[in-house]
Amino acid sequence: MSTDPNNLESLVNRRYEHGFVTDIEADSLPPGLDEGIVRAISAIKKEPEFMLEWRLKAYRHWLTMQEPEWAHVHYPQINYQDISYFSAPKSDSDRPKSLDEVDPKLLETYDKLGIPLHERARLAGVAVDAVFDSVSVATTFKEKLNDAGVIFCPFSEAVIKHPELIKKYLGSVVPHRDNFFAALNSAVFSDGSFVYIPKGVRCPMELSTYFRINAANTGQFERTLIIADEGSYVSYLEGCTAPMRDENQLHAAVVELVAMKDAEIKYSTVQNWYPGDEDGKGGIYNFVTKRGDCRGDNSKISWTQVETGSAITWKYPSCILRGENSVGEFYSVAVTNNMQQADTGTKMIHIGKNSSSTIVSKGISAGRAQQSYRGLVRVMPQAQGARNHTQCDSLLIGKECGAHTFPYMEVKNPSAKVEHEATTSRISENQLFYCRQRGISEEDAVNMIVNGFCKEVFKELPMEFAVEAQALLNVSLEGAVG
Amino acid sequence: MSATAINQDMLLAVVEAMPGDKLAEARRAAAFRFAELGFPTVGQEDWKYTNLSVAAELGNEWLDAYVANGGQESDSRTGNLIAAVQNRIDAYWIILRDGFVDSNLPDVDGIRVSRIAEQGHRPLEGADAMSVFNTALLRDGLYVRAEPGAVPDKPIGILIIDNPENAMSQTRVMIDSGENSHLRIVECCLSSEAGRQFTNSIFEADLADGATLDHVRIQNRDEAHVSVNKLSAKLRRDSNFNHNSFDLGGALTRNDVNAEITGEGASVNLNGLYLAAGDQHIDNHTSIVHGVGPSTSEEEYRGILSGRSRCVFNGKVIVSPGADGTDSRQSNHNLLLSDRAEIDTKPELEIYADDVKCAHGATVGQLDETALFYLRTRGLGLDHARRIITRAFAAGTLSTLAVAECHDYLADVLDQRLANLIDAKQ
Amino acid sequence: MLEVKNLKASIGGKEILTGLNLSVKAGEVHAIMGPNGSGKSTLAQVIAGHADYEVTSGAVEFLGKDLLDLDPEERAREGIFLGFQYPVEIPGVNNAYLLKAAVNAKRKHHGMDEIDAFEFLKLAREKMTMLGMDPVFLNRGVNEGFSGGEKKRNEILQMAMLEPSLAILDETDSGLDIDALKAVANGVNSLRDPERAIVLVTHYQRLLDYIEPDYVHVLSGGQIIRSGDKSLALELEDRGYEWVVEAASA
């Protein structure tokens, strides 16, 4: 060992920076789940009848389902009756019309998170839809988007203002009965973002949402629906943080993307939910269903994710490549440290002729963390000429962590070409010594090497996010090298 | 569910009715254990793509027949079949017929060969359902022990001939490789005639320090034959296990190859080739456990599929905590020749140590276009060029053949089989 | 500049350096030669601070500071450069990025501002031209997929950029064809300076045809058993190492 393991340990063990609790009066429903709660959520949100019916259908189906156990993760049984399914900042009854009306404490919270909604959003030309606990708080840049015909609003607003779009697309990619957590989300989701890009429109700015779980014992169930109509383009960014708490909190979101003919959606996530402490106490259970439907010919959906947070991650952003020549991409960096567990990957379902997909997954496991890549590439008989390339690399830091790969390839067409490559490596002592001999500190050397390892994915992120992602990675890995 | 179930009452009755030989106690215990397990079902992850309903049907048929005729197995005439193999591969041959040893046991220096039923030795292993089922109905089998340092001049050949007149057979081969011994084994699995039959076979090997075991299995059974084959090898310090499998025949073939490295410096080589046509279903599940390091494993499986065939590859490599210095490589390459064939492949890695080098890969695709073009510029017709490249793809597995004596025989058998595959693509 | 006094060092409990003395002054070029396994590379690694080696006794002073107290990066920032025998590959990390980070780490250590990006590129290109390196190497991963010669040139490029007070070049000539050897030697010679000392660790005399040393030392059994001028190297080339070893033990 050329490196003092304790020293490296301290590098990895940097503290979670976003662990503060905002003291705002919250308007919560009592813990527990039954039809009454589902009806109450719908009523609070003044939803039309069709929404309530959809929720109830999902709830009744959820009752018949079993929590999945196949993932390579372990956690104590979740009691779904202990969770509060709705919590809104109190000012909800009087929704802010602009940022000036937003509770200053909230803005302060965003400041601490390093996302000053005001300046940063404006400077960066990013419209931000911030979901605090469960309700969308403020959306900026509405006018500019309006001019382009883009709809970008809280989901609850879309339900009321654009019921025809919701009716048409909600659940069309992730049906309410899709899986246990998606069904739960369908029953109780509180808010989220809705995006519609009309035909031929290139969205004039990057759209962005920040999600943050705040109240204790609340679950967060947001729902995002993005529709890119023919020939349109949108890039959407999603950031997530949560305060430090001793208890585990449940997050079960659903994201549905629909790309019509010639349309492209780029969806980027930087997920930094509270991961729990070094002994695995607390942290978010992140059970998310994300799926995109390349419905039209020549459509493209690209998922890029940087996952550094959460105690447990269960997440497989997927693409259904229905259109001819449609393209699906998945670029992922997942970091697990201490006691974190992640089971993440993607599914690429090739249906359309000459559809192609690319998967690049970079997993970094440190401390006592366990991380799995789980992926499915399925080529249906009609997907003539389908192509997939998968590259899946793991970097192990320390003796007690694990890195696992479960790639499924199911090919039913002889003209398909499917390739999977995977490697596992670690940061070598030689690499560290080499950098240090050039005057670079051990911590910087680790960061440099890890960033190099993740480069292929970072270059897919919008510039601003890439910088943030790199910083986040460095924070997550503090003290991780042994 | 009921479709895949073995009739448990009948099984217990048959086990009770079997003779009170040295295996009787083990059979009884296994029968009770099997009652709790039953056959694997597609609900289990490891059996997701392979349905054993037919095997269970055949098993029940056999149980009924046993009760009816008191355990008399049908005999068959297989002289030509035997000669066709024995004349081509120079080895010390032993014949296993429906699981029973049916030939003289060869007398080879440093090698002890005996029947499992005749003498006591290490206990029957295997806690999985199919192994337990095998134990429950086991009446004979082959035990081979290489004394320390033994290096026989020729391979041991095991000709496994099953007769479809018997609905089911249990086959078991146990190998003990003594310290620094070097044993080579060729297994040929054939059917004595056409027809449906289920073979449940187990091959287990224990390699002492420094031992080398080379093992080639050529499975070319009847097209209606169903088999579940488990091979397990335990490797101690500095031992080497080299395995080639060639799956050419059978309606449904499921192979489980499990290699467990328990000693430093050990190495495992697994190579497989599967050629599937018509409605054939070939499922290869391999698992290599690096319990300690440094240790190495290399694995390459290749498949060519035509018709409505379906093949499965699931290669698992597990690196246990502390197994530093593990070096593991695994790959699976597939050629699909027909619109209706399907390949399901899953190269898995589970790694719990950090000082390791692991790489795995899988591909599904077609013939190399550049190579095809090259051959065509040299004047070969497209069809001819295709044949050449397809053969080259398959022949790659012969270059790593663990037992050289079977090379020529295999090359011929592969050629015939490939010609069938290419001609009858759909 | 560098004072090594009675240095003993071991790896995995095995003593490699058994009481080594060496004194290097500014402006000098020393060549350390010796048979395989004599401890040449160990000396280089110990001076650079590789943690695999345990210093059991003795002292190493560099510009009046106790070197053994410092971390590898601190030694580097103080002005010690080690040209590796086997330069390490770091996939994905841009060569220019590492170079710039290293230059800035040193500048910061000496209370200087970070180097201007334009200035940096200009300087790097200049040095690369001198070494006969294609500028595209700047944008490749550190040593990733480089040939043996390219790796060694890259080491000299780093040295040229970092302008160390003491450069230790460990078997820099191994695995080089004659053109690469000349380019590397050329690079090293251009860095000869009254303020700078260079220690060449080498098995063969060949390198010394191109970089002329002021002193030649023979290392054997973990100690310097003979020192001389350039002619000693030629004699070694002629007669091998055995006679020196015998003479020393006599």
PDB file of C-alpha atoms in Angstrom, chain A residues 382-478:
ATOM      1  CA  GLN A 382     -39.633  -6.816 -36.544  1.00  0.00           C
ATOM      2  CA  ALA A 383     -36.669  -4.612 -35.576  1.00  0.00           C
ATOM      3  CA  GLN A 384     -34.720  -5.211 -38.758  1.00  0.00           C
ATOM      4  CA  GLY A 385     -31.226  -3.735 -38.610  1.00  0.00           C
ATOM      5  CA  ALA A 386     -31.379  -2.789 -34.922  1.00  0.00           C
ATOM      6  CA  ARG A 387     -28.107  -1.793 -33.287  1.00  0.00           C
ATOM      7  CA  ASN A 388     -26.981  -1.593 -29.716  1.00  0.00           C
ATOM      8  CA  HIS A 389     -23.672  -0.914 -28.110  1.00  0.00           C
ATOM      9  CA  THR A 390     -23.250  -1.155 -24.382  1.00  0.00           C
ATOM     10  CA  GLN A 391     -20.197  -0.137 -22.423  1.00  0.00           C
ATOM     11  CA  CYS A 392     -20.375  -0.755 -18.756  1.00  0.00           C
ATOM     12  CA  ASP A 393     -17.412   0.007 -16.509  1.00  0.00           C
ATOM     13  CA  SER A 394     -16.987  -0.226 -12.779  1.00  0.00           C
ATOM     14  CA  LEU A 395     -14.418   1.431 -10.606  1.00  0.00           C
ATOM     15  CA  LEU A 396     -13.936  -0.053  -7.163  1.00  0.00           C
ATOM     16  CA  ILE A 397     -12.466   1.991  -4.349  1.00  0.00           C
ATOM     17  CA  GLY A 398     -11.735  -0.013  -1.222  1.00  0.00           C
ATOM     18  CA  LYS A 399     -11.914  -3.607  -0.069  1.00  0.00           C
ATOM     19  CA  GLU A 400     -15.455  -3.769   1.231  1.00  0.00           C
ATOM     20  CA  CYS A 401     -17.516  -2.497  -1.645  1.00  0.00           C
ATOM     21  CA  GLY A 402     -19.102  -4.434  -4.471  1.00  0.00           C
ATOM     22  CA  ALA A 403     -19.792  -3.864  -8.146  1.00  0.00           C
ATOM     23  CA  HIS A 404     -22.101  -6.099 -10.107  1.00  0.00           C
ATOM     24  CA  THR A 405     -23.291  -6.314 -13.676  1.00  0.00           C
ATOM     25  CA  PHE A 406     -26.477  -7.968 -14.875  1.00  0.00           C
ATOM     26  CA  PRO A 407     -26.914  -7.265 -18.560  1.00  0.00           C
ATOM     27  CA  TYR A 408     -29.771  -9.050 -20.310  1.00  0.00           C
ATOM     28  CA  MET A 409     -29.706  -9.277 -24.089  1.00  0.00           C
ATOM     29  CA  GLU A 410     -32.671 -10.805 -25.856  1.00  0.00           C
ATOM     30  CA  VAL A 411     -32.375 -10.822 -29.604  1.00  0.00           C
ATOM     31  CA  LYS A 412     -35.012 -12.119 -31.964  1.00  0.00           C
ATOM     32  CA  ASN A 413     -33.853 -10.644 -35.234  1.00  0.00           C
ATOM     33  CA  PRO A 414     -30.933 -11.984 -37.255  1.00  0.00           C
ATOM     34  CA  SER A 415     -29.964  -8.627 -38.740  1.00  0.00           C
ATOM     35  CA  ALA A 416     -29.510  -7.042 -35.323  1.00  0.00           C
ATOM     36  CA  LYS A 417     -26.120  -6.221 -33.953  1.00  0.00           C
ATOM     37  CA  VAL A 418     -25.835  -6.122 -30.202  1.00  0.00           C
ATOM     38  CA  GLU A 419     -22.612  -5.651 -28.325  1.00  0.00           C
ATOM     39  CA  HIS A 420     -21.908  -5.536 -24.656  1.00  0.00           C
ATOM     40  CA  GLU A 421     -18.567  -4.796 -23.073  1.00  0.00           C
ATOM     41  CA  ALA A 422     -17.789  -4.455 -19.428  1.00  0.00           C
ATOM     42  CA  THR A 423     -14.702  -3.926 -17.341  1.00  0.00           C
ATOM     43  CA  THR A 424     -13.899  -3.611 -13.699  1.00  0.00           C
ATOM     44  CA  SER A 425     -10.904  -1.808 -12.344  1.00  0.00           C
ATOM     45  CA  ARG A 426      -9.690   0.223  -9.433  1.00  0.00           C
ATOM     46  CA  ILE A 427      -7.607   3.324  -8.903  1.00  0.00           C
ATOM     47  CA  SER A 428      -4.126   1.946  -8.776  1.00  0.00           C
ATOM     48  CA  GLU A 429      -1.532   3.024  -6.278  1.00  0.00           C
ATOM     49  CA  ASN A 430       0.754   3.690  -9.211  1.00  0.00           C
ATOM     50  CA  GLN A 431      -1.640   6.191 -10.733  1.00  0.00           C
ATOM     51  CA  LEU A 432      -1.950   8.002  -7.420  1.00  0.00           C
ATOM     52  CA  PHE A 433       1.793   8.087  -6.836  1.00  0.00           C
ATOM     53  CA  TYR A 434       2.414   9.299 -10.363  1.00  0.00           C
ATOM     54  CA  CYS A 435       0.067  12.246  -9.890  1.00  0.00           C
ATOM     55  CA  ARG A 436       1.480  13.062  -6.480  1.00  0.00           C
ATOM     56  CA  GLN A 437       5.004  13.027  -7.881  1.00  0.00           C
ATOM     57  CA  ARG A 438       3.802  15.725 -10.223  1.00  0.00           C
ATOM     58  CA  GLY A 439       2.797  17.789  -7.197  1.00  0.00           C
ATOM     59  CA  ILE A 440      -0.919  17.019  -7.221  1.00  0.00           C
ATOM     60  CA  SER A 441      -2.501  16.218  -3.866  1.00  0.00           C
ATOM     61  CA  GLU A 442      -3.953  12.802  -3.274  1.00  0.00           C
ATOM     62  CA  GLU A 443      -7.482  14.174  -3.081  1.00  0.00           C
ATOM     63  CA  ASP A 444      -7.115  16.042  -6.344  1.00  0.00           C
ATOM     64  CA  ALA A 445      -5.546  12.992  -7.936  1.00  0.00           C
ATOM     65  CA  VAL A 446      -8.494  10.795  -6.949  1.00  0.00           C
ATOM     66  CA  ASN A 447     -10.924  13.357  -8.287  1.00  0.00           C
ATOM     67  CA  MET A 448      -8.968  13.703 -11.460  1.00  0.00           C
ATOM     68  CA  ILE A 449      -8.865   9.965 -12.066  1.00  0.00           C
ATOM     69  CA  VAL A 450     -12.546   9.482 -11.247  1.00  0.00           C
ATOM     70  CA  ASN A 451     -13.518  12.367 -13.485  1.00  0.00           C
ATOM     71  CA  GLY A 452     -11.426  10.882 -16.249  1.00  0.00           C
ATOM     72  CA  PHE A 453     -13.262   7.613 -15.759  1.00  0.00           C
ATOM     73  CA  CYS A 454     -16.608   9.401 -16.117  1.00  0.00           C
ATOM     74  CA  LYS A 455     -15.633  11.685 -18.959  1.00  0.00           C
ATOM     75  CA  GLU A 456     -17.707   9.985 -21.632  1.00  0.00           C
ATOM     76  CA  VAL A 457     -20.846  10.634 -19.609  1.00  0.00           C
ATOM     77  CA  PHE A 458     -20.061  14.165 -18.436  1.00  0.00           C
ATOM     78  CA  LYS A 459     -19.594  15.355 -21.967  1.00  0.00           C
ATOM     79  CA  GLU A 460     -23.264  14.519 -22.560  1.00  0.00           C
ATOM     80  CA  LEU A 461     -24.417  16.910 -19.851  1.00  0.00           C
ATOM     81  CA  PRO A 462     -25.239  20.547 -20.562  1.00  0.00           C
ATOM     82  CA  MET A 463     -22.157  22.575 -19.658  1.00  0.00           C
ATOM     83  CA  GLU A 464     -23.489  24.027 -16.427  1.00  0.00           C
ATOM     84  CA  PHE A 465     -24.659  20.713 -15.163  1.00  0.00           C
ATOM     85  CA  ALA A 466     -21.380  19.085 -16.038  1.00  0.00           C
ATOM     86  CA  VAL A 467     -19.528  21.417 -13.717  1.00  0.00           C
ATOM     87  CA  GLU A 468     -22.020  20.795 -10.947  1.00  0.00           C
ATOM     88  CA  ALA A 469     -21.884  17.050 -11.522  1.00  0.00           C
ATOM     89  CA  GLN A 470     -18.127  17.006 -11.255  1.00  0.00           C
ATOM     90  CA  ALA A 471     -18.212  18.951  -8.024  1.00  0.00           C
ATOM     91  CA  LEU A 472     -20.867  16.618  -6.688  1.00  0.00           C
ATOM     92  CA  LEU A 473     -18.811  13.588  -7.580  1.00  0.00           C
ATOM     93  CA  ASN A 474     -15.834  14.959  -5.718  1.00  0.00           C
ATOM     94  CA  VAL A 475     -17.967  15.631  -2.658  1.00  0.00           C
ATOM     95  CA  SER A 476     -19.522  12.174  -2.740  1.00  0.00           C
ATOM     96  CA  LEU A 477     -16.200  10.440  -2.898  1.00  0.00           C
ATOM     97  CA  GLU A 478     -14.428  12.310  -0.179  1.00  0.00           C
TER      98      GLU A 478
END
